[in-house]
């Protein structure tokens, strides 16, 4: 987005004068110029601008942006004015920045040109002054990112505004009262910015959608999705296209596939699942070995490349799982109907078939399209009951599969796979969406049974394409990769673990490192340092992503890995299915650059979906605890920052902040390296992993934040400081806009 050009003799804004002066002096860094020379150099030949120019020069000198080397002579400051491009990071607390080559450089609000979070910008970076960090000034918005904001409508007699919930925008968005789409004060709504004049403190915008009354469950869940730019409803034309599809399991289609309809087959899924991606079949072969089939819904048989359904699925990239609902990647007619491997229905599948001996050694495998008929739908709880009691439907098959899965699991950990077993918090929700109780989702043998065979299928599929002989070049494929952990974070984990008498191997092979981390996680089980060290171990690991560049999967200790087993809910799995079919027919390798772009999009959308899921959990945690204000709980410090520390309650895993401003018994400093706050006067430490007792003090649903107050064993609050020395109080302040004349148009 280019700045407005000003002609000679026209009115020039102060911001434009700053830009023109800086640009002129930086082009001639070794020379100094007087007022007249600068006026001529920037094309300012109107005498009426003399005072404006002199004032601008004085302001730039005062701000140390230029030097007045002699009376009335000005010069650029050496090593300043380096232009760069980067991505703008806007924060509602005013701590804006630009990210250039992974480095964050601060940008004052007055120098931001009202760039929004994620905009690609061109900046001038100032050299750091002694004792200060460098700063940047936005001179052009190259690419304004299309984005939307969620908030609450406020309508008065003279104006309407969206009071935003965003952590990326402090200012309210001014709206046209005649175009509110029926919204009323107190409604949750979605809006986008259409214009932000530089001489106005607030942007102007338009309503995209009205979500409903603030506080109502549907409105709040849709607001979370909209906050992350995720869809919360399906386009009507996509639904209609899906509804026209029929199962189409004709005799002709069955002849093209391997028939497993007579083989014992069942699904094992969560009790509230409706989209059954995968099923397992098992039968004993004449030689005594076991044939296990991992059967995956053949989604790509129904969803053709380039169709409206495919384009929508590609854009979404993943299903999103909030606390109380699933927002499917595919329309329900496909995800819960035709493609779902429901019991007693013939289904088309894409399968990985294995021959295993009694020690779970894979003797043979094949991949191909099949047809199945599931005999039974098990929940995890039902399958677990069969494993624990040895009684129930298909008990022999389930027990054999479990024995094989446990052997596969033991072998995987012997090879160096990581073993993180942290429980997940879940809520029981009533019919209005209100959380009524908390429970923990833990992985038991029934979960592990499914997990191990899905891992085996994903590994085998990745190897079938990526593992080639005689130095041949593998065809382009989609891999799920996990990079090595950050060495510095791993070393830091070892330093902190050593304080508790534990040790990890930080510079051995990946297998040795992972074995030592697994031993650490096992040794700390049930101990006071468990939460702290397990969280640090997780944080030291890289994030898994999709890519065409195979570097293996560190966490699983697998040299080849992909995602093949969930095409109903993940678009990368659909991509894998299509590539398998193409290459099986002798097709040429696909365009790597294009596929890599799709992989990057899928990784980004996966992260957004995970963020939305966590936001919905936080919302329900705050909603759940809002009825427990004043109650006291035991907890563990789960995070430490310069503004306080976070505490996770032992009973419910709900997390809240103990603000540093409320620690009234001392002045506390943040020790980032050691994850602790230290009192200046008494030396009291609050460290990651410490067990504490807290009282629920505040519950802010808009910010999805709980505030706790620290109490002692008797329930008494943190004691106040007896005497405070008088002194200047420093408060962080930020401007919500600067007085400039340019206009930001976002239509």
C-alpha angles and dihedrals in degrees: 000000000000125000118250114267116232120208127218114284094015124120110277123203121230091245090053090050090053091050095047094046093048092046093050095048093044091055088057102035097162097050133076123216138196126226096270094049091050092047091052092044094055094041096251103145098150110105090208088072094059095100092044091053094047091049091049091051091050091050093050092049091049090050089050090237091125135017128241095211094179135002105301094356121113135193139178116258111250119261091013132120099047108165120221140163124230147134121284120234113201121191128188089227090064096250094129122171144172120231113221117174091340091309120117116219119188121247120196114225091243088059098045102087083219091286112176129226110288097016115140107236142179113228141181109229117210120214113252115265119222109289093005137092121245118266133209133214121206111233099169139016100219098181123013107209114229106240143154135216131218124212148121124290118241115188122184132171094270105029148012126219143173110234098211127222091202123127085204098060129047098180125082116239115242113225137196106254090214093058106051097120091233094307121153135198108288096028120130109236143173121228140168131214114250100173139007114183114205091229091056127079094211131051122234121230150160134244116254098180143348110230101188140263116337111257096026110123098234092048092049095046091048088047090057091052092047090048089063094040092251122144119251099185137038124246109251094231091055092051090050092049091051093048090057091061118096129195093255097194096162127168087251092056093045090054089061091057141062107258117230098159093113094046119096105263134169143162128232115198143145113292093248096046120124101169108069107194099172142035133182126222125191136184135159116245126222091257091058096254124121127247111209120187122201102201119194127191109265095229095159090061086069103028109065122203113264095015119131089252091052093047091051092047091047091052093048093041093185145027113254120226115204124177095270106020149026121234100204125219089219128043113271093249086068104028098045098022129030098018099036112102095232120175121269093014127110110240137184113236144177108223146192110208122198136191108209132179123221090275092057093250110154106233098172138000139182136183125213150119117291144169122231142176114209114223099198142010111221126190115217089252092054093048090047090054090055090049093049099042102028088227134105143062115340089358094161093052094045093047092049092048090048093051091050092046093050090051090049088050094050091049092049092055091046087057090055107267116158120248115210111168105174115153119240123228118236133178133222103227126201125219092276093052094255116145110239101172143003128233135173126240109218129182111244131175093279089056090045091050091060093038095055096050092046089051090049092051093048092049093048094049092049091048092049090065106022101043108077132166136228093028092293118160114253117233118252111277143164113257132185104221135184118196127217116278122266105272092214093052091046091051090048089051089053092050093052093041089054090061087066094045097262130121137195130194107247103175107035128095119304088256093053093045093050093046090054091048090050090049089051092051090049094046095050095049108131094002127120093252094051098099095044098048096039090052092048090049091053092046092053090062126090122240119259114241142176118255144146090233108086114213095153130246111285097190094051093039089231123139091205126034139154141160113260104138106073111047093147091065106022127055095203088064089055089051090051092050091052093047091049091052093045095049093043087060091051096260121166123255113279127240105286097201093053093046091049090054089053090048091052091050091050092050091050093049091047089056092048091050091050090050091051091049091051090047091053090050091050091050092052091045091054091044091050094048095043087081090052100059112153094021119128124229140175116244148161127241103251101175139014125204139162090264097051140292133288122232126202112208113234094217100051108008087236110152128216140167128253098203116223088228088065094054091094101168096077147354109270130207125200116239101197096184094054097036095237147111115231125201113231096212106035101020093233111167130208107193136180107272097025116141112234141167119235141179122222102247108166138006116199111186094182091059093032088231136137121202119206130194118219114239134180126242090278093052095255117145125247105284119249124241109267097219130016121201112230113249145136114295114221116209128182110243132180138185119243091207143349130232105254132133105227120104128226111214117191103175 
